[in-house]
mmCIF file of C-alpha atoms and ligand atoms in Angstrom:
data_model
loop_
_atom_site.group_PDB
_atom_site.id
_atom_site.type_symbol
_atom_site.label_atom_id
_atom_site.label_comp_id
_atom_site.label_asym_id
_atom_site.label_seq_id
_atom_site.Cartn_x
_atom_site.Cartn_y
_atom_site.Cartn_z
ATOM 1 C CA MET A 1 21.285 9.392 -0.043
ATOM 2 C CA LYS A 2 18.944 10.208 3.350
ATOM 3 C CA MET A 3 18.784 6.736 4.570
ATOM 4 C CA LYS A 4 15.178 5.063 4.386
ATOM 5 C CA ILE A 5 12.567 2.765 6.749
ATOM 6 C CA VAL A 6 10.193 0.668 4.485
ATOM 7 C CA LYS A 7 7.680 -1.784 6.008
ATOM 8 C CA THR A 8 6.111 -3.217 2.751
ATOM 9 C CA ILE A 9 7.750 -6.093 0.452
ATOM 10 C CA ASP A 10 6.240 -3.416 -2.263
ATOM 11 C CA GLU A 11 7.938 -0.084 -0.922
ATOM 12 C CA VAL A 12 11.566 -2.025 -0.896
ATOM 13 C CA ARG A 13 10.865 -3.507 -4.872
ATOM 14 C CA ALA A 14 9.951 -0.038 -5.924
ATOM 15 C CA GLN A 15 13.221 1.301 -4.586
ATOM 16 C CA VAL A 16 15.309 -1.486 -5.913
ATOM 17 C CA LYS A 17 13.964 -1.312 -8.969
ATOM 18 C CA GLU A 18 14.819 2.701 -9.373
ATOM 19 C CA TRP A 19 18.556 1.686 -8.065
ATOM 20 C CA ARG A 20 18.925 -0.982 -10.796
ATOM 21 C CA LYS A 21 17.016 1.292 -13.362
ATOM 22 C CA GLN A 22 20.567 3.659 -12.409
ATOM 23 C CA GLY A 23 22.804 0.384 -12.692
ATOM 24 C CA LEU A 24 23.727 0.583 -9.007
ATOM 25 C CA THR A 25 24.456 -2.653 -7.429
ATOM 26 C CA VAL A 26 22.494 -3.708 -4.440
ATOM 27 C CA GLY A 27 23.667 -5.485 -1.100
ATOM 28 C CA LEU A 28 21.888 -7.089 1.175
ATOM 29 C CA VAL A 29 22.267 -7.346 5.023
ATOM 30 C CA PRO A 30 19.657 -9.537 6.487
ATOM 31 C CA THR A 31 19.293 -8.692 10.352
ATOM 32 C CA MET A 32 16.311 -9.744 13.255
ATOM 33 C CA GLY A 33 17.619 -5.821 14.583
ATOM 34 C CA TYR A 34 18.811 -4.496 17.950
ATOM 35 C CA LEU A 35 21.923 -3.787 16.084
ATOM 36 C CA HIS A 36 25.404 -4.195 17.283
ATOM 37 C CA GLU A 37 29.095 -4.109 16.491
ATOM 38 C CA GLY A 38 28.544 -7.152 14.633
ATOM 39 C CA HIS A 39 26.179 -5.892 12.269
ATOM 40 C CA ALA A 40 27.769 -2.695 12.168
ATOM 41 C CA SER A 41 30.565 -4.182 10.418
ATOM 42 C CA LEU A 42 28.351 -6.461 7.854
ATOM 43 C CA ILE A 43 26.599 -2.846 6.784
ATOM 44 C CA GLU A 44 30.370 -1.556 6.433
ATOM 45 C CA ALA A 45 31.404 -4.317 4.037
ATOM 46 C CA SER A 46 27.922 -4.080 2.092
ATOM 47 C CA HIS A 47 28.738 -0.847 1.959
ATOM 48 C CA ARG A 48 32.009 -0.853 0.612
ATOM 49 C CA ASP A 49 31.518 -3.377 -1.998
ATOM 50 C CA ASN A 50 27.647 -2.260 -3.295
ATOM 51 C CA ASP A 51 26.534 0.581 -4.367
ATOM 52 C CA ARG A 52 23.217 0.605 -2.470
ATOM 53 C CA THR A 53 22.699 -1.546 1.002
ATOM 54 C CA VAL A 54 19.678 -2.782 1.741
ATOM 55 C CA VAL A 55 19.620 -4.223 5.898
ATOM 56 C CA SER A 56 16.401 -6.140 6.946
ATOM 57 C CA ASP A 57 15.539 -5.725 10.090
ATOM 58 C CA PHE A 58 12.974 -8.365 11.215
ATOM 59 C CA VAL A 59 12.169 -10.889 14.401
ATOM 60 C CA ASN A 60 11.858 -13.492 11.921
ATOM 61 C CA PRO A 61 9.297 -15.162 14.145
ATOM 62 C CA ILE A 62 9.375 -19.014 12.057
ATOM 63 C CA GLN A 63 12.735 -19.513 13.224
ATOM 64 C CA PHE A 64 12.027 -19.656 17.407
ATOM 65 C CA GLY A 65 10.876 -23.094 18.815
ATOM 66 C CA PRO A 66 7.464 -22.856 21.065
ATOM 67 C CA THR A 67 9.864 -21.919 24.531
ATOM 68 C CA GLU A 68 12.177 -19.911 22.617
ATOM 69 C CA ASP A 69 12.589 -15.877 23.378
ATOM 70 C CA LEU A 70 11.075 -15.194 20.065
ATOM 71 C CA GLU A 71 8.535 -12.311 22.501
ATOM 72 C CA SER A 72 11.248 -11.053 24.495
ATOM 73 C CA TYR A 73 13.909 -10.657 21.547
ATOM 74 C CA PRO A 74 15.013 -7.155 22.008
ATOM 75 C CA ARG A 75 13.695 -4.721 19.627
ATOM 76 C CA ASP A 76 14.666 -1.219 18.697
ATOM 77 C CA LEU A 77 13.708 0.170 15.206
ATOM 78 C CA GLU A 78 14.843 3.891 16.316
ATOM 79 C CA ARG A 79 18.728 2.696 17.255
ATOM 80 C CA ASP A 80 19.087 0.597 14.476
ATOM 81 C CA ALA A 81 18.191 2.965 11.967
ATOM 82 C CA LYS A 82 21.279 5.360 13.752
ATOM 83 C CA VAL A 83 23.447 2.131 13.205
ATOM 84 C CA VAL A 84 22.616 1.618 9.788
ATOM 85 C CA GLU A 85 22.996 5.682 8.757
ATOM 86 C CA GLU A 86 25.951 5.774 10.867
ATOM 87 C CA HIS A 87 27.193 2.649 9.195
ATOM 88 C CA GLY A 88 26.198 3.278 5.528
ATOM 89 C CA GLY A 89 22.926 1.377 4.978
ATOM 90 C CA ASP A 90 20.679 3.164 2.134
ATOM 91 C CA LEU A 91 17.144 1.168 2.942
ATOM 92 C CA ILE A 92 15.496 -0.658 6.494
ATOM 93 C CA PHE A 93 13.203 -3.006 5.676
ATOM 94 C CA ASN A 94 10.604 -3.452 8.855
ATOM 95 C CA PRO A 95 7.770 -5.462 8.014
ATOM 96 C CA GLU A 96 5.307 -7.075 10.646
ATOM 97 C CA PRO A 97 5.141 -10.177 10.481
ATOM 98 C CA SER A 98 1.439 -10.685 8.573
ATOM 99 C CA GLU A 99 3.979 -8.467 5.379
ATOM 100 C CA MET A 100 6.347 -11.751 5.557
ATOM 101 C CA TYR A 101 3.561 -14.543 5.921
ATOM 102 C CA HIS A 102 -0.056 -13.871 4.912
ATOM 103 C CA GLN A 103 -2.687 -16.230 6.042
ATOM 104 C CA GLY A 104 -2.336 -19.222 4.432
ATOM 105 C CA PHE A 105 1.328 -19.357 4.396
ATOM 106 C CA THR A 106 2.619 -22.899 3.820
ATOM 107 C CA SER A 107 5.763 -22.853 1.561
ATOM 108 C CA PHE A 108 8.753 -23.745 3.870
ATOM 109 C CA VAL A 109 12.571 -23.985 2.016
ATOM 110 C CA ASP A 110 14.198 -27.209 4.020
ATOM 111 C CA MET A 111 17.239 -28.659 4.420
ATOM 112 C CA THR A 112 17.908 -32.523 4.704
ATOM 113 C CA VAL A 113 21.711 -31.968 5.314
ATOM 114 C CA LEU A 114 24.162 -29.414 7.262
ATOM 115 C CA THR A 115 21.651 -29.046 9.829
ATOM 116 C CA GLN A 116 21.336 -32.318 11.581
ATOM 117 C CA GLU A 117 24.665 -31.170 14.143
ATOM 118 C CA LEU A 118 24.572 -28.562 16.488
ATOM 119 C CA CYS A 119 22.317 -25.863 16.706
ATOM 120 C CA GLY A 120 20.159 -27.694 14.454
ATOM 121 C CA LEU A 121 20.006 -30.772 17.141
ATOM 122 C CA SER A 122 19.173 -28.267 19.969
ATOM 123 C CA ARG A 123 16.728 -26.137 17.413
ATOM 124 C CA PRO A 124 14.898 -28.722 15.515
ATOM 125 C CA VAL A 125 12.793 -25.548 13.554
ATOM 126 C CA HIS A 126 15.734 -23.083 13.533
ATOM 127 C CA PHE A 127 17.331 -23.363 9.946
ATOM 128 C CA ARG A 128 13.748 -24.144 8.245
ATOM 129 C CA GLY A 129 12.603 -20.905 9.701
ATOM 130 C CA VAL A 130 15.782 -18.911 8.766
ATOM 131 C CA CYS A 131 16.304 -20.745 4.968
ATOM 132 C CA THR A 132 12.804 -19.647 4.299
ATOM 133 C CA VAL A 133 13.192 -16.246 5.149
ATOM 134 C CA VAL A 134 15.844 -15.660 3.822
ATOM 135 C CA SER A 135 14.770 -17.491 0.612
ATOM 136 C CA LYS A 136 11.818 -14.830 0.992
ATOM 137 C CA LEU A 137 14.347 -11.603 1.281
ATOM 138 C CA PHE A 138 16.446 -12.732 -1.328
ATOM 139 C CA ASN A 139 13.092 -13.039 -3.513
ATOM 140 C CA ILE A 140 12.044 -9.560 -2.159
ATOM 141 C CA VAL A 141 15.377 -7.719 -2.832
ATOM 142 C CA LYS A 142 16.885 -9.244 -5.508
ATOM 143 C CA PRO A 143 20.821 -8.105 -4.006
ATOM 144 C CA ASP A 144 24.027 -8.865 -5.865
ATOM 145 C CA ARG A 145 25.499 -10.153 -2.313
ATOM 146 C CA ALA A 146 24.426 -11.082 0.925
ATOM 147 C CA TYR A 147 26.475 -10.321 4.602
ATOM 148 C CA PHE A 148 26.346 -12.852 7.287
ATOM 149 C CA GLY A 149 28.376 -12.833 10.278
ATOM 150 C CA LYS A 150 30.674 -16.038 10.744
ATOM 151 C CA LYS A 151 29.497 -16.460 14.574
ATOM 152 C CA ASP A 152 26.944 -18.428 12.956
ATOM 153 C CA ALA A 153 28.824 -20.297 11.310
ATOM 154 C CA GLN A 154 26.813 -23.156 10.573
ATOM 155 C CA GLN A 155 23.948 -20.895 9.569
ATOM 156 C CA LEU A 156 26.346 -19.451 7.049
ATOM 157 C CA ALA A 157 27.521 -23.077 6.086
ATOM 158 C CA VAL A 158 23.397 -24.025 5.255
ATOM 159 C CA ILE A 159 22.940 -20.357 3.436
ATOM 160 C CA ARG A 160 25.690 -21.218 1.547
ATOM 161 C CA HIS A 161 24.749 -24.488 -0.034
ATOM 162 C CA MET A 162 21.344 -23.464 -0.297
ATOM 163 C CA VAL A 163 22.019 -21.213 -2.742
ATOM 164 C CA ASP A 164 23.853 -23.798 -4.375
ATOM 165 C CA ASP A 165 21.271 -25.729 -3.940
ATOM 166 C CA LEU A 166 18.861 -23.809 -5.483
ATOM 167 C CA ASN A 167 20.815 -21.654 -7.675
ATOM 168 C CA MET A 168 20.524 -18.639 -6.297
ATOM 169 C CA ASP A 169 22.531 -15.718 -8.373
ATOM 170 C CA ILE A 170 23.950 -13.701 -5.183
ATOM 171 C CA GLU A 171 27.004 -14.093 -3.498
ATOM 172 C CA ILE A 172 27.628 -14.706 -0.307
ATOM 173 C CA ILE A 173 29.615 -12.828 2.159
ATOM 174 C CA GLY A 174 31.268 -13.866 5.046
ATOM 175 C CA CYS A 175 32.244 -12.079 7.935
ATOM 176 C CA PRO A 176 34.904 -12.456 10.853
ATOM 177 C CA ILE A 177 32.609 -11.998 14.193
ATOM 178 C CA VAL A 178 33.340 -8.925 15.996
ATOM 179 C CA ARG A 179 34.221 -9.484 20.246
ATOM 180 C CA GLU A 180 33.896 -7.230 22.636
ATOM 181 C CA ALA A 181 37.204 -5.577 24.586
ATOM 182 C CA ASP A 182 37.112 -8.710 26.971
ATOM 183 C CA GLY A 183 36.698 -11.490 24.416
ATOM 184 C CA LEU A 184 32.857 -11.856 24.066
ATOM 185 C CA ALA A 185 31.251 -12.314 20.956
ATOM 186 C CA LYS A 186 28.981 -9.799 20.299
ATOM 187 C CA SER A 187 24.888 -10.925 19.807
ATOM 188 C CA SER A 188 21.652 -9.153 20.753
ATOM 189 C CA ARG A 189 21.163 -11.873 23.639
ATOM 190 C CA ASN A 190 23.802 -10.676 25.430
ATOM 191 C CA THR A 191 21.390 -8.205 26.740
ATOM 192 C CA TYR A 192 19.346 -10.418 28.443
ATOM 193 C CA LEU A 193 22.789 -11.087 31.057
ATOM 194 C CA ASN A 194 22.630 -9.861 34.437
ATOM 195 C CA ALA A 195 26.199 -8.646 35.787
ATOM 196 C CA ASP A 196 27.217 -12.085 36.978
ATOM 197 C CA GLU A 197 26.010 -14.062 34.254
ATOM 198 C CA ARG A 198 27.886 -11.199 32.206
ATOM 199 C CA LYS A 199 31.303 -12.232 33.578
ATOM 200 C CA ALA A 200 30.366 -15.730 34.028
ATOM 201 C CA ALA A 201 29.676 -15.757 29.908
ATOM 202 C CA LEU A 202 33.126 -15.249 29.198
ATOM 203 C CA VAL A 203 33.921 -19.017 30.119
ATOM 204 C CA LEU A 204 32.922 -19.467 25.870
ATOM 205 C CA SER A 205 35.448 -17.124 24.456
ATOM 206 C CA GLN A 206 38.529 -18.194 26.806
ATOM 207 C CA ALA A 207 37.270 -21.428 26.436
ATOM 208 C CA ILE A 208 37.438 -20.559 22.621
ATOM 209 C CA PHE A 209 40.564 -19.455 22.805
ATOM 210 C CA LYS A 210 41.978 -22.594 24.471
ATOM 211 C CA GLY A 211 41.070 -24.218 21.838
ATOM 212 C CA MET A 212 42.705 -21.941 19.229
ATOM 213 C CA ASP A 213 45.944 -22.482 21.378
ATOM 214 C CA MET A 214 45.780 -25.560 21.143
ATOM 215 C CA VAL A 215 45.146 -26.239 17.597
ATOM 216 C CA ARG A 216 47.895 -23.835 16.838
ATOM 217 C CA SER A 217 50.281 -25.886 18.943
ATOM 218 C CA GLY A 218 49.523 -28.762 16.720
ATOM 219 C CA GLU A 219 46.882 -31.250 19.179
ATOM 220 C CA LYS A 220 45.085 -33.056 16.798
ATOM 221 C CA ASP A 221 42.777 -35.025 18.510
ATOM 222 C CA CYS A 222 39.688 -33.777 18.797
ATOM 223 C CA ALA A 223 38.780 -35.077 22.131
ATOM 224 C CA VAL A 224 41.619 -33.843 23.824
ATOM 225 C CA ILE A 225 40.993 -30.009 22.837
ATOM 226 C CA LEU A 226 37.033 -30.341 23.390
ATOM 227 C CA ASP A 227 37.248 -31.495 26.572
ATOM 228 C CA ALA A 228 39.824 -28.759 28.044
ATOM 229 C CA MET A 229 37.258 -26.532 26.489
ATOM 230 C CA LYS A 230 34.177 -28.389 28.389
ATOM 231 C CA ALA A 231 36.991 -28.283 31.444
ATOM 232 C CA HIS A 232 36.845 -24.614 31.282
ATOM 233 C CA ILE A 233 33.057 -23.826 30.801
ATOM 234 C CA ASN A 234 32.432 -26.606 33.385
ATOM 235 C CA ALA A 235 33.904 -25.145 36.157
ATOM 236 C CA GLU A 236 31.628 -22.295 35.477
ATOM 237 C CA PRO A 237 28.977 -22.497 38.377
ATOM 238 C CA LEU A 238 26.656 -20.057 35.790
ATOM 239 C CA ALA A 239 27.466 -22.046 32.502
ATOM 240 C CA LYS A 240 25.706 -25.083 31.154
ATOM 241 C CA ILE A 241 27.113 -26.763 28.308
ATOM 242 C CA ASP A 242 24.269 -27.894 25.168
ATOM 243 C CA TYR A 243 26.998 -28.455 22.627
ATOM 244 C CA VAL A 244 30.935 -27.910 22.121
ATOM 245 C CA LYS A 245 31.969 -30.280 19.296
ATOM 246 C CA MET A 246 34.394 -30.594 16.521
ATOM 247 C CA VAL A 247 32.554 -30.848 12.811
ATOM 248 C CA ASP A 248 34.114 -31.318 9.442
ATOM 249 C CA CYS A 249 33.199 -27.208 7.564
ATOM 250 C CA ALA A 250 32.127 -28.613 4.748
ATOM 251 C CA THR A 251 29.592 -31.387 6.179
ATOM 252 C CA MET A 252 28.591 -30.074 9.864
ATOM 253 C CA GLN A 253 29.372 -34.021 10.939
ATOM 254 C CA GLN A 254 31.747 -34.474 13.859
ATOM 255 C CA ILE A 255 35.032 -35.616 13.676
ATOM 256 C CA THR A 256 37.219 -37.171 15.500
ATOM 257 C CA ALA A 257 41.646 -36.473 14.423
ATOM 258 C CA LEU A 258 42.561 -32.290 12.597
ATOM 259 C CA ASP A 259 42.964 -34.392 9.353
ATOM 260 C CA ARG A 260 40.444 -31.513 7.278
ATOM 261 C CA PRO A 261 39.328 -27.616 7.561
ATOM 262 C CA ALA A 262 37.233 -27.937 11.042
ATOM 263 C CA LEU A 263 34.924 -25.857 12.622
ATOM 264 C CA CYS A 264 34.894 -26.075 16.351
ATOM 265 C CA ALA A 265 31.995 -24.672 18.098
ATOM 266 C CA MET A 266 29.487 -24.023 21.015
ATOM 267 C CA ALA A 267 26.193 -23.325 22.356
ATOM 268 C CA VAL A 268 26.233 -22.408 25.904
ATOM 269 C CA TYR A 269 23.962 -21.776 28.709
ATOM 270 C CA ILE A 270 24.712 -18.787 31.369
ATOM 271 C CA GLY A 271 21.627 -18.471 33.384
ATOM 272 C CA LYS A 272 18.767 -19.021 31.271
ATOM 273 C CA THR A 273 20.382 -17.015 27.609
ATOM 274 C CA ARG A 274 21.831 -19.354 25.417
ATOM 275 C CA LEU A 275 24.984 -18.124 23.392
ATOM 276 C CA ILE A 276 27.207 -19.730 20.873
ATOM 277 C CA ASP A 277 30.711 -19.430 19.454
ATOM 278 C CA ASN A 278 33.183 -20.400 17.690
ATOM 279 C CA PHE A 279 36.111 -20.971 15.912
ATOM 280 C CA PHE A 280 37.184 -22.564 11.778
ATOM 281 C CA THR A 281 40.378 -24.401 12.612
ATOM 282 C CA GLU A 282 42.180 -22.714 9.047
ATOM 283 C CA ASP A 283 41.426 -19.164 10.727
ATOM 284 C CA VAL A 284 43.614 -20.259 13.679
HETATM 285 O O1 LIG B 301 21.402 -14.853 11.628
HETATM 286 C C1 LIG B 301 20.580 -13.643 12.162
HETATM 287 O O2 LIG B 301 20.057 -12.857 12.461
HETATM 288 C C2 LIG B 301 18.831 -14.570 11.467
HETATM 289 O O3 LIG B 301 18.830 -15.747 11.155
HETATM 290 C C3 LIG B 301 18.812 -13.917 9.756
HETATM 291 C C4 LIG B 301 19.734 -14.633 9.214
HETATM 292 C C5 LIG B 301 18.663 -12.894 10.121
HETATM 293 C C6 LIG B 301 17.369 -14.954 9.183
HETATM 294 O O4 LIG B 301 16.344 -14.486 10.396
#
């Protein structure tokens, strides 16, 4: 079928209803647009697993704090449409903010666990915004499966937990981080980096690979691993660490020894751009 772009909730519902009548399964790839190979891998995974794939393309205002990059976040629907079509997506849902948040909108999905550490600490309203918009997208599309990248590891854990807590009948699929040839994790925010910052940004993935090597060679002391990673990042003058932490995969609480499955996650400013990266010890 020819890929379609729709702007309203009614149009999405009508299309999905039509597919359901035909007995087709539906996958959802929630995005904020400016799609890169990371998103493409999610669309491909959904295309493999489902008969039809919906890609939401919406820069969600309520997950940005007042001093964050909502206004400057890159947007290019025409470019996104090509990526979606090339990788097997069937429908783009690209609503205006007023379509998602009508006047008087006051209901939010919040989470009291998993959001107290890592990005939740530095971005206090972020996960409430993510949980709210993802719940709305789940209610609008009613997919069988939804696809999220492991680069946003805490987001993936939060969404899995929300789906479990609220009995949402949707399978959540986490897909591996996609990297540039030199290691930098793909991100729409990489477009903010100038040439010097782009080079400097490599300290994130280099520190990640250093941490993975240490875990592989049997180091169990989190402080030893984190200190080595931080030292590598701090040697780059353009880099400023927000956090580099080792947390329990299930609780997102900090741990001191690698005696359980853990997530090593970081957020680092390169100039004004905040980038994230991570590894799961189970994937090492
Ligand atoms: O990961 C993202 O791009 C966003 O947080 C999401 C899940 C699309 C919600 O706006």
